[in-house]
Coordinates of C-alpha atoms and ligand atoms in Angstrom, one line a residue:
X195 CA 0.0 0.0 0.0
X196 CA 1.1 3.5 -0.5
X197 CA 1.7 5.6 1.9
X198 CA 1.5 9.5 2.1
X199 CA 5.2 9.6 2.2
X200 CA 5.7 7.1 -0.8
X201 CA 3.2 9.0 -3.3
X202 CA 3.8 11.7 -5.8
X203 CA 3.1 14.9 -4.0
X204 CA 2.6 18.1 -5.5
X205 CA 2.8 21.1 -3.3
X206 CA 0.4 24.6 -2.8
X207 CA -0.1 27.7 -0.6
X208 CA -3.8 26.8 -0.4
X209 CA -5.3 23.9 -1.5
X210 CA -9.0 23.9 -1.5
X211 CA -11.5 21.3 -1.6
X212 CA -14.8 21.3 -3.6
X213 CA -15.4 23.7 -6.8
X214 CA -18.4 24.6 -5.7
X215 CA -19.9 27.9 -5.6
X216 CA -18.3 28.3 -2.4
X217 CA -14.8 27.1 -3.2
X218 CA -14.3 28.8 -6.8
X219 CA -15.5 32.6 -5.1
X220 CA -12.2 31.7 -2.5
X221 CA -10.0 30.8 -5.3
X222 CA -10.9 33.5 -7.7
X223 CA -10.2 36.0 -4.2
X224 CA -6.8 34.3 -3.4
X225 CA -5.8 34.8 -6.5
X226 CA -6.3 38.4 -6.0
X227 CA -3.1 38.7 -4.8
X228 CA 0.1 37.8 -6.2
X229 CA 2.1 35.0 -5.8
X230 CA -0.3 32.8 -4.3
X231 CA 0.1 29.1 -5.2
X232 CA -3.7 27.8 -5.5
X233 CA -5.2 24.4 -6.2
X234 CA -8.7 23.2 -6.4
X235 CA -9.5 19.5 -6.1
X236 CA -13.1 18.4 -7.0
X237 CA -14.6 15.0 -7.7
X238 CA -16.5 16.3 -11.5
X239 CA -19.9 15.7 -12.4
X240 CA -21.5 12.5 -11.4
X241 CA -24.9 14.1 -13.0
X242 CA -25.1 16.9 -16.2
X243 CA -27.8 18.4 -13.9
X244 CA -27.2 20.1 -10.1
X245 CA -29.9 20.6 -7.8
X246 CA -30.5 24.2 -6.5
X247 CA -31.3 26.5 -9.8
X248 CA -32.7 30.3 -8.5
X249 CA -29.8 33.0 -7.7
X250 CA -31.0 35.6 -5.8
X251 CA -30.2 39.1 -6.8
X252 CA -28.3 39.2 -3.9
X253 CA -25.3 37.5 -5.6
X254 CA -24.8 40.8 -8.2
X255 CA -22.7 42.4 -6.0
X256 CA -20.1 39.2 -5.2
X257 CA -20.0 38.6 -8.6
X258 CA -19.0 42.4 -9.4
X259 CA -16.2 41.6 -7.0
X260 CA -14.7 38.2 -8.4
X261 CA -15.4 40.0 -11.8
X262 CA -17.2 38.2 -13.1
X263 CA -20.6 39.9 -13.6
X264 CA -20.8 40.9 -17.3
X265 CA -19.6 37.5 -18.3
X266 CA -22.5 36.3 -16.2
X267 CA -25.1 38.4 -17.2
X268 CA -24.3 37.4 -20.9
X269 CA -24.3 33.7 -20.2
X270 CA -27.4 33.1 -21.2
X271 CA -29.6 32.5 -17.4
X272 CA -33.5 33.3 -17.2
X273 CA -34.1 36.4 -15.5
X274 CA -36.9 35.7 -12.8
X275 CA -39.0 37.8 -11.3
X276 CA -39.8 36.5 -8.0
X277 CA -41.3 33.8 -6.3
X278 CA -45.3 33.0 -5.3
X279 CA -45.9 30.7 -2.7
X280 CA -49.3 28.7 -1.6
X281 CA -47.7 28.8 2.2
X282 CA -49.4 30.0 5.0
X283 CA -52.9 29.2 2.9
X284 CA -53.7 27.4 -0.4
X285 CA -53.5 30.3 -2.0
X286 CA -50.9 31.2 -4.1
X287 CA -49.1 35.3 -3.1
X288 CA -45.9 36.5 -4.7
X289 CA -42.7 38.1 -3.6
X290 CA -40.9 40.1 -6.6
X291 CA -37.5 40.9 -6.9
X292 CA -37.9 44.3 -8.5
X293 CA -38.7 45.8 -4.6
X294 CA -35.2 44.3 -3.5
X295 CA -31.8 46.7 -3.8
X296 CA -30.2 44.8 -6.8
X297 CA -33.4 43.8 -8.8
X298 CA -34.3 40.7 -10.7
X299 CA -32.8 37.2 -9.8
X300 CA -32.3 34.4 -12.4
X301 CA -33.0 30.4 -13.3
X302 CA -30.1 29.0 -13.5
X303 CA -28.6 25.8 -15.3
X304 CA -26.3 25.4 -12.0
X305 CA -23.5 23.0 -14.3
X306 CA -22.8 26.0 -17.0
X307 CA -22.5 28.6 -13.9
X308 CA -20.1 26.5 -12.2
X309 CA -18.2 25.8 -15.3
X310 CA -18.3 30.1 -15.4
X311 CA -16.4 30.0 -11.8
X312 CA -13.8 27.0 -12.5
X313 CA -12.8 28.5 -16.1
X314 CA -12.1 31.6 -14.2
X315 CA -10.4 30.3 -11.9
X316 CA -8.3 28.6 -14.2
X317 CA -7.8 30.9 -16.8
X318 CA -6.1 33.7 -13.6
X319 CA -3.4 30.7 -13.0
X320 CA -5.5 28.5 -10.4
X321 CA -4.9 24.9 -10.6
X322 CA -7.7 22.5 -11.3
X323 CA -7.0 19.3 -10.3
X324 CA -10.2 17.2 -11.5
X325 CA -11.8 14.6 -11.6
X326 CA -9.8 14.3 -7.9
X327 CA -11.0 13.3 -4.7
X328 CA -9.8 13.8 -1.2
X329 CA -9.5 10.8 0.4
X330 CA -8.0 11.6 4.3
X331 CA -5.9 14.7 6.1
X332 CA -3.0 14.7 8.2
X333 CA -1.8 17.7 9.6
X334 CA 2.6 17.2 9.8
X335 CA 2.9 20.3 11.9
X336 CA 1.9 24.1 11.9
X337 CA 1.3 25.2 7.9
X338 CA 2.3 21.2 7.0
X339 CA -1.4 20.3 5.8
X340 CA -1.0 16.6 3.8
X341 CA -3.5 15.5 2.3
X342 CA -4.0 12.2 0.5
X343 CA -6.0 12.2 -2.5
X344 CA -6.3 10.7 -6.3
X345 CA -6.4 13.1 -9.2
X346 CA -7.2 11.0 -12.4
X347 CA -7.7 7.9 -10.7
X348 CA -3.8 8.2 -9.8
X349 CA -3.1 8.3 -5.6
X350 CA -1.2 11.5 -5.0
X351 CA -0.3 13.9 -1.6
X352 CA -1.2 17.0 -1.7
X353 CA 0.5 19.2 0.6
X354 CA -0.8 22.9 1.5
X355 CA 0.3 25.6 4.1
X356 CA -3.2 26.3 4.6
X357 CA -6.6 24.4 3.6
X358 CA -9.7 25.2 2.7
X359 CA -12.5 22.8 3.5
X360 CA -15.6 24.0 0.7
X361 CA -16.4 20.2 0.2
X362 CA -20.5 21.2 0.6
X363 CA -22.6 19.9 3.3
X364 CA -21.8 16.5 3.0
X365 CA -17.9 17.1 3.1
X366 CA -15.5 15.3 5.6
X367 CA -12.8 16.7 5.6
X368 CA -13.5 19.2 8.6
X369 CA -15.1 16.0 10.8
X370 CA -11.6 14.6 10.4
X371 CA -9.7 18.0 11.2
X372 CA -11.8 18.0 14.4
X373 CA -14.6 19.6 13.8
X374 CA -18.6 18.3 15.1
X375 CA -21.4 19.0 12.5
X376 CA -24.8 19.6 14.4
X377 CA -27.6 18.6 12.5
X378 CA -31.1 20.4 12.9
X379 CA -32.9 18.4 10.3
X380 CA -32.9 15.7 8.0
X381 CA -34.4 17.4 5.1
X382 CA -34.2 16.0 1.7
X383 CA -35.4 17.5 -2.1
X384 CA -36.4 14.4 -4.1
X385 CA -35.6 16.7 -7.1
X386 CA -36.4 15.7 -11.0
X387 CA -35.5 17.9 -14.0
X388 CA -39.1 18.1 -16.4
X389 CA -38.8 18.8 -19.9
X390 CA -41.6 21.2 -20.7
X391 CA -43.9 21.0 -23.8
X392 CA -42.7 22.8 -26.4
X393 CA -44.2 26.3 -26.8
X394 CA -45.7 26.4 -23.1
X395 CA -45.2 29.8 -21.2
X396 CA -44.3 29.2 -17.6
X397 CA -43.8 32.1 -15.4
X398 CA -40.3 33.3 -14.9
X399 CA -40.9 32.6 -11.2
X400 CA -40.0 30.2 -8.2
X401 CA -43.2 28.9 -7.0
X402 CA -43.6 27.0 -4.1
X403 CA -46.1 25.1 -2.5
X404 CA -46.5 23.4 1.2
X405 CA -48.5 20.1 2.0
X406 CA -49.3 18.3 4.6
X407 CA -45.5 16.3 4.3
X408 CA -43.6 19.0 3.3
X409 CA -43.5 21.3 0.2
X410 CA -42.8 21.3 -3.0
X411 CA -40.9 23.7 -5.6
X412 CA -40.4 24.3 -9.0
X413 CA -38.6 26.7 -10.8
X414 CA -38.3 27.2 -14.8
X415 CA -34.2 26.7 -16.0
X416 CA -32.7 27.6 -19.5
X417 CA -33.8 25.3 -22.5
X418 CA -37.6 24.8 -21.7
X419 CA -37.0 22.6 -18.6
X420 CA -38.3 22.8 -15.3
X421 CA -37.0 21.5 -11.5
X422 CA -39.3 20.4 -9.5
X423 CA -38.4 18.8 -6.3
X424 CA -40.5 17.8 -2.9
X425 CA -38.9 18.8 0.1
X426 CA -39.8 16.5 2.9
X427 CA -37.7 14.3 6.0
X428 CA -35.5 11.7 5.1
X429 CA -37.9 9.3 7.0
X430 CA -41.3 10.6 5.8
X431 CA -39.2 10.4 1.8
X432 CA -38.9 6.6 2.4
X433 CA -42.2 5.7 3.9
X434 CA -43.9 7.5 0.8
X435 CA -41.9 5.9 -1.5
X436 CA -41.2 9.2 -3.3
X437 CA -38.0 8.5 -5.1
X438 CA -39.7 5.9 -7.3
X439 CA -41.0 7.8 -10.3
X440 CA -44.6 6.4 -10.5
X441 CA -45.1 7.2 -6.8
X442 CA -43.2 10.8 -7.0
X443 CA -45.4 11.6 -10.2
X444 CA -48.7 10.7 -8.3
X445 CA -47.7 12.5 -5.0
X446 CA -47.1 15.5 -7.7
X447 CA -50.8 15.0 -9.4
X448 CA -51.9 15.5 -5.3
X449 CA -50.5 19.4 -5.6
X450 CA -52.8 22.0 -6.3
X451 CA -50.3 24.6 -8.2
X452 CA -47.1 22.6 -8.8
X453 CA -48.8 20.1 -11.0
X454 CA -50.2 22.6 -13.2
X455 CA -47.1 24.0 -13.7
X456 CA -45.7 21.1 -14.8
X457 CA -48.7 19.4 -16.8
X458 CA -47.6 17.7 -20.3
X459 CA -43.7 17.8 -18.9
X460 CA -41.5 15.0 -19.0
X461 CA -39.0 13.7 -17.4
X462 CA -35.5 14.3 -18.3
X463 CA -33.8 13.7 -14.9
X464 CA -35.9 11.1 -13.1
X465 CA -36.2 11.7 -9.3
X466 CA -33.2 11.2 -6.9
X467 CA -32.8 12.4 -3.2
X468 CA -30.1 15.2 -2.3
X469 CA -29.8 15.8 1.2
X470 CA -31.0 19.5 2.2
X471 CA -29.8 19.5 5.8
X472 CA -29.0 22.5 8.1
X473 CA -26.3 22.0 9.4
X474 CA -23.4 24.1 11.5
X475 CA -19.6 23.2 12.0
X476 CA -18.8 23.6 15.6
X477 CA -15.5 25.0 14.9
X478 CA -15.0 26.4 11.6
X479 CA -11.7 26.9 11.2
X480 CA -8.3 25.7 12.9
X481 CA -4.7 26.8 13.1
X482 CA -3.8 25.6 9.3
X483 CA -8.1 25.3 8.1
X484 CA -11.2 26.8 7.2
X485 CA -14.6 25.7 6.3
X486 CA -16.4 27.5 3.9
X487 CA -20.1 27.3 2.2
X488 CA -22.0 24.5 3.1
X489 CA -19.3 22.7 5.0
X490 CA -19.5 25.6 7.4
X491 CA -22.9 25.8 7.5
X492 CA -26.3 24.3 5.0
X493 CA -29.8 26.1 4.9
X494 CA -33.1 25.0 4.5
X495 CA -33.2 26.0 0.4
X496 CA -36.6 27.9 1.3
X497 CA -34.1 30.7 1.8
X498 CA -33.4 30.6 -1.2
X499 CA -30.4 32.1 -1.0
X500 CA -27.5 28.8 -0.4
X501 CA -25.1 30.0 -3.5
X502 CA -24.8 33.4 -2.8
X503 CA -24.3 32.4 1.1
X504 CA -21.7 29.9 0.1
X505 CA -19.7 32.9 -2.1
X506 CA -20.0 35.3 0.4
X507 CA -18.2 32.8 3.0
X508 CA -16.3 31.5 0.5
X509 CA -14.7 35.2 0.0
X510 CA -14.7 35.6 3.8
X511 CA -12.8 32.2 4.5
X512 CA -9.8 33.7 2.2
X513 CA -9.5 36.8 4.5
X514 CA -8.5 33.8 7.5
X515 CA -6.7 32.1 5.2
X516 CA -4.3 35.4 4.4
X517 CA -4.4 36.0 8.0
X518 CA -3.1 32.5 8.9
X519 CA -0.5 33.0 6.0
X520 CA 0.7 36.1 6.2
X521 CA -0.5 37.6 9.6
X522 CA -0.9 36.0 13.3
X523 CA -4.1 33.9 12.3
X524 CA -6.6 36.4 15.1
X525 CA -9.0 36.6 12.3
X526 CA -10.0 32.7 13.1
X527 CA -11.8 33.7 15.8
X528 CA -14.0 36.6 14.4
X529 CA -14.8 34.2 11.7
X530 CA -16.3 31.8 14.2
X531 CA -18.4 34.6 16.2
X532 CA -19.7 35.8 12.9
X533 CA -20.8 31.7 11.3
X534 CA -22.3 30.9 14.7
X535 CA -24.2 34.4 15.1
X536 CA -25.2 34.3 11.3
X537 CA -26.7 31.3 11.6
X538 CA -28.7 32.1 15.0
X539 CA -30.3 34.4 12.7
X540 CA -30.9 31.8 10.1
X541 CA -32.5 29.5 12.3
X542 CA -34.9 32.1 14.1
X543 CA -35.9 33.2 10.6
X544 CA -36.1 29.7 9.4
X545 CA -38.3 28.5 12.2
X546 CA -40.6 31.8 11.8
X547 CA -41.2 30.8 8.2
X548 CA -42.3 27.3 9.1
X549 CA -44.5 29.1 11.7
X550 CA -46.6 30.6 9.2
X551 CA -47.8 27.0 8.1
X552 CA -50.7 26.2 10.9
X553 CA -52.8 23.5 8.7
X554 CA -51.2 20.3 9.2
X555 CA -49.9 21.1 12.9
X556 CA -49.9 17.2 14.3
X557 CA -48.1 16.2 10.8
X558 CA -45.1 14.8 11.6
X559 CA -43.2 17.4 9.3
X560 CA -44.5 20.6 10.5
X561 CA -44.6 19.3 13.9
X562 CA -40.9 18.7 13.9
X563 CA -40.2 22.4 13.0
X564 CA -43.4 24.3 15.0
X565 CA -42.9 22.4 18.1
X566 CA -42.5 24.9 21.0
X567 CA -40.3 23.9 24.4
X568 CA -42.9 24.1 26.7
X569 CA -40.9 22.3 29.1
X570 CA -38.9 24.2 32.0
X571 CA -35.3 23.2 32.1
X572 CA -34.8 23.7 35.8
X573 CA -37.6 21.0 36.6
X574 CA -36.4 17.7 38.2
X575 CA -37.6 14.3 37.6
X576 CA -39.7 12.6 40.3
X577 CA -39.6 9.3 38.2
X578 CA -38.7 7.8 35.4
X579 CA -40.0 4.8 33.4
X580 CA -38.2 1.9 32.1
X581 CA -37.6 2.2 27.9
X582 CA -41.0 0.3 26.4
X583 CA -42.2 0.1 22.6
X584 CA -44.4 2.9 23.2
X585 CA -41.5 5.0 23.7
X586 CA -41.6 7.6 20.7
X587 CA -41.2 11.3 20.0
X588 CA -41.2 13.1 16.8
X589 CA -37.7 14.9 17.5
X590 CA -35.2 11.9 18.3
X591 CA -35.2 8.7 16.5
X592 CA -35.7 5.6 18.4
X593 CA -32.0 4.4 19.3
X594 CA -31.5 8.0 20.1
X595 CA -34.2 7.9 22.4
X596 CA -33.5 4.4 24.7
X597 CA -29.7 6.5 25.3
X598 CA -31.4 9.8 26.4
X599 CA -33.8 8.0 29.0
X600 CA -30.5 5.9 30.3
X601 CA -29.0 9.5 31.1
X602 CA -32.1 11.4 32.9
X603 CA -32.0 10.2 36.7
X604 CA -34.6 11.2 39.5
X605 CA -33.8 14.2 41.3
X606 CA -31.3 15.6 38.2
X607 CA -33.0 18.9 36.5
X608 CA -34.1 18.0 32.9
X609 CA -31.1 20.6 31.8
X610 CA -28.5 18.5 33.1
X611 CA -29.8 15.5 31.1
X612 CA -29.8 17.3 28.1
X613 CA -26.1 18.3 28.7
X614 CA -25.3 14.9 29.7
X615 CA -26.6 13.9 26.5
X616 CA -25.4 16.1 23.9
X617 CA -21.9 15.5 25.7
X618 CA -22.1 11.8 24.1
X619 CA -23.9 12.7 20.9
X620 CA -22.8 16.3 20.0
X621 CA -24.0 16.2 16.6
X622 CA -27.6 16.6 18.3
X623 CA -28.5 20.3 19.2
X624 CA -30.0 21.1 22.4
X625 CA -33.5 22.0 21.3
X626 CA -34.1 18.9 20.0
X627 CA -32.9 16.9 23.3
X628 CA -35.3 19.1 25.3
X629 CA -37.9 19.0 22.9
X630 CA -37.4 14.9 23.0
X631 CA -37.5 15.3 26.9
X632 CA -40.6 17.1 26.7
X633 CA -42.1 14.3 24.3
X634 CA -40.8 12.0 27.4
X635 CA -42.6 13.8 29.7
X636 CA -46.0 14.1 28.2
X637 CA -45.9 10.2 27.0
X638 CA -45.8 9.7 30.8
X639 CA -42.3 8.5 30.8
X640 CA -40.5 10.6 33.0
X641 CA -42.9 13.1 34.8
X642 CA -41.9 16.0 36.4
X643 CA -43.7 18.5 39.1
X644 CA -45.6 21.3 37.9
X645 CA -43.2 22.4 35.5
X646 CA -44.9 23.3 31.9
X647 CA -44.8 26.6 31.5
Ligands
FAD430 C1 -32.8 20.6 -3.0 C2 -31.9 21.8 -2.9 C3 -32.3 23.0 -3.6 C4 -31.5 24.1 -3.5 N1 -31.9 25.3 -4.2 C5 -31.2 26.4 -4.1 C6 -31.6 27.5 -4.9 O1 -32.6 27.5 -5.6 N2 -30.8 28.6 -4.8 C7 -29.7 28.7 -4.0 O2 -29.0 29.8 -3.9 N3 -29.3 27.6 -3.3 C8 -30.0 26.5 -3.4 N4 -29.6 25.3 -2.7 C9 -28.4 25.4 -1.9 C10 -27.1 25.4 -2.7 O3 -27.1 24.4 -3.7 C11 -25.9 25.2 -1.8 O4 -26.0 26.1 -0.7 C12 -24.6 25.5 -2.5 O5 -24.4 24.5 -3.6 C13 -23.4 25.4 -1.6 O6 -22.2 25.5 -2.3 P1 -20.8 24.9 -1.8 O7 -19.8 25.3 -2.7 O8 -20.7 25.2 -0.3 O9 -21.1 23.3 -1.9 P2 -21.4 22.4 -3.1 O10 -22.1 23.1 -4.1 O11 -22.1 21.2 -2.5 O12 -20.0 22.0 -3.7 C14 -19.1 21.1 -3.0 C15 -18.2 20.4 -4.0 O13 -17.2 19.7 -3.2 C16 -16.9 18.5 -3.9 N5 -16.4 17.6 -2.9 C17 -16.9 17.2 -1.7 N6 -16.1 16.4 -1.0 C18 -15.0 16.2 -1.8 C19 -13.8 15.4 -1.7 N7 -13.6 14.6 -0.6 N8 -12.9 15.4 -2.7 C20 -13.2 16.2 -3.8 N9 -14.3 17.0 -4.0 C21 -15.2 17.0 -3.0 C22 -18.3 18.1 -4.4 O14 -18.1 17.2 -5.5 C23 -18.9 19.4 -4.9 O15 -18.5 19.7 -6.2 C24 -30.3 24.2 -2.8 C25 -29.9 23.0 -2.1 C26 -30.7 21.9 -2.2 C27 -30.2 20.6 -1.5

């Protein structure tokens, strides 16, 4: 077997992984300045098509930066108007761009704009090492970064003074630096690519649409096609079946605006499940490391706004990098303040969006995300019940659940349990474990003394 030491190595400044929106916007900035030795390693296209297809105007103003904006706007993406939404009721209001600072946003074909970035990135000296994948990190000392990897199919080390970890939300590479990814959800998009008829005129809008397991979007793309993906849990995906393409077609017949939208469309990419989690990296950068984009942190796509996020950290994560590089690497810690406070913000605005939706309240979807802690923290358990089959709650799965009644003990305020808890599994975030308690508490199997606020 090879080992790091007996492979071809190549070495970099900065190595980043992914060539995502997020790691071509912190290539294009490194290379801002002169000198710097860049790679980018990225696996290629598994798929022609990538899910998430509506830039928000908001993304003008990065693109200005990385100039790139005039070779955008000539590149040939829909200009949208908006979005409409059947949300809080069945029926359908709209938001339009026009009101918003930097006007219209556009429908994307996501492979031809990240083909934009990576050409760019090329073309101003940045090295593209694809198809390539990451494989593991080693860290040999301070600004020794080794990482081992295959580029073409052949192994290879890479070695860095700094990394940069833009591998999107399902990226390892920070979870073996050290970093804990907290998971809020377990969205998915069971997304499909629809050919329309020829000749239709769809509005140049996103439109969305919630039901009683979730919602569903769709959103018109260059060359007469149109996405349209249901959101819904990972769980409630697989008990509806809804990646099969009969099942997903008939679940779509069920919509009241979505299927009109798409009526006499085919398929051209049949339905296949991306993962749409939000998630936050504990610690989003070290000594020699940053995470960027999703790896840092993955929103809800209702915001709508996951590609010019993922730029804007992406840009951001270069200013630590240069300060790791070239200064005494304090900017790390403003970084973290400003991911972690960002996405406080993300989450209370997140949660008051799903708030909006009051019809399907005991459905397991909305009750996941409207669920409110009613439960004092400071309460203590009088008793507690042995784990039974009955034992169930909407925010922890069931394995999850048998470990959190082993840690609550009579006498111990519900607070402690939860910490106890999300000592030994700190991928699950507080609100959840005492939302779980809560569910405990009103299945009757730990009770607690007049306590529920
Ligand atoms: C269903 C859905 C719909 C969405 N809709 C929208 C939308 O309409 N508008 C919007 O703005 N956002 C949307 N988003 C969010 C948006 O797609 C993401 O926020 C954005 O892609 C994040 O960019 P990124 O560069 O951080 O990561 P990614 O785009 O995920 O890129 C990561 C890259 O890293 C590569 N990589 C990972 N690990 C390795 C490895 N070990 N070795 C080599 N390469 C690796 C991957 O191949 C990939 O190319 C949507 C997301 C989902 C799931």
């Amino acid at each position: 077997m090879m080992t790091s030491k007996s492979r071809p190595s190549r070495s970099y400044d900065v190595v980043i992984v992914g060539a995502g929106p997020a790691g071509c916007a912190a290539g294009l900035t490194l290379l801002k300045r002169a000198g710097v030795r860049v790679a980018m390693i990225d696996r290629g296209r598994t798929s022609s098509w990538k899910v998430g297809e509506s830039l928000s105007p908001g993304v003008r103003p990065l693109l200005d930066y990385l100039q790139l904006w005039s070779r955008y706007r000539d590149g040939g993406s829909l200009v949208s108007f908006g979005s409409e939404a059947a949300w809080g009721t069945d029926q359908l209001t709209g938001f339009n761009f026009l009101f918003t600072p930097h006007g219209n946003g556009w429908g994307l074909d996501r492979s031809r704009f990240e083909s934009l970035l990576l050409n760019a990135f090329r073309e101003r000296d940045g090295v593209v090492l694809q198809p390539g994948r990451v494989i593991g990190v080693e860290r040999e000392g301070p600004g020794r970064m080794v990482l081992s990897a295959e580029v073409d199919g052949q192994p290879c080390s890479l070695r860095a003074k700094f990394l940069i970890d833009a591998g999107g939300r399902n990226g390892m590479l920070c979870r073996k630096m050290q970093g804990t990814r907290v998971g809020f959800d377990d969205l998915v998009g069971v997304a499909a690519l629809m050919d329309l008829p020829v000749n239709s005129v769809v509005a140049q809008v996103t439109q969305v649409e919630a039901v009683p397991y979730g919602w569903w979007y769709s959103a018109p793309i260059p060359d007469g096609r149109l996405a349209v993906v249901l959101m819904t849990d990972a769980d409630i995906a697989a008990n509806l079946k809804a990646r099969h393409p009969q099942r997903w077609l008939e679940l779509l017949k069920r919509t009241r605006h979505v299927r009109q939208r798409a009526a006499g469309a085919d398929f051209c990419e049949m339905p296949r499940v991306v993962s749409a989690r939000s998630t936050l990296l504990q610690q989003p950068s070290g000594e020699d490391w940053v995470a960027v984009g999703d790896a840092v942190a993955s929103h809800d796509p209702l915001s709508s706004s996951g590609i010019p996020h993922a730029m804007g950290s992406g840009i951001h994560g270069t200013l630590v990098a240069a300060d790791a590089l070239f200064a005494n690497g304090e900017l790390a810690r403003v970084y973290a303040e400003h991911i972690h406070g960002d996405f406080r913000q993300y989450m209370q605005s997140r949660r008051r969006h799903y708030l909006q939706v009051s019809r399907w309240a005991d459905h397991l979807f909305w009750k996941r995300r409207c669920d409110t802690i009613r439960l004092d923290p400071a309460a203590k358990f009088e008793s507690i019940s042995e784990a039974s089959a009955d034992l169930a709650s909407v925010h922890l799965a069931k394995p999850r659940l048998n470990e959190l009644l082993k840690v609550c003990c009579v006498g111990q305020p519900v607070h402690e349990a939860a910490r106890s808890f999300v000592d030994a599994f700190p991928g699950v975030p507080d609100e959840k474990v005492i939302l779980a308690l809560q569910d405990l508490v009103f299945s009757g199997h730990a009770v607690v003394r007049n306590t529920i606020r």
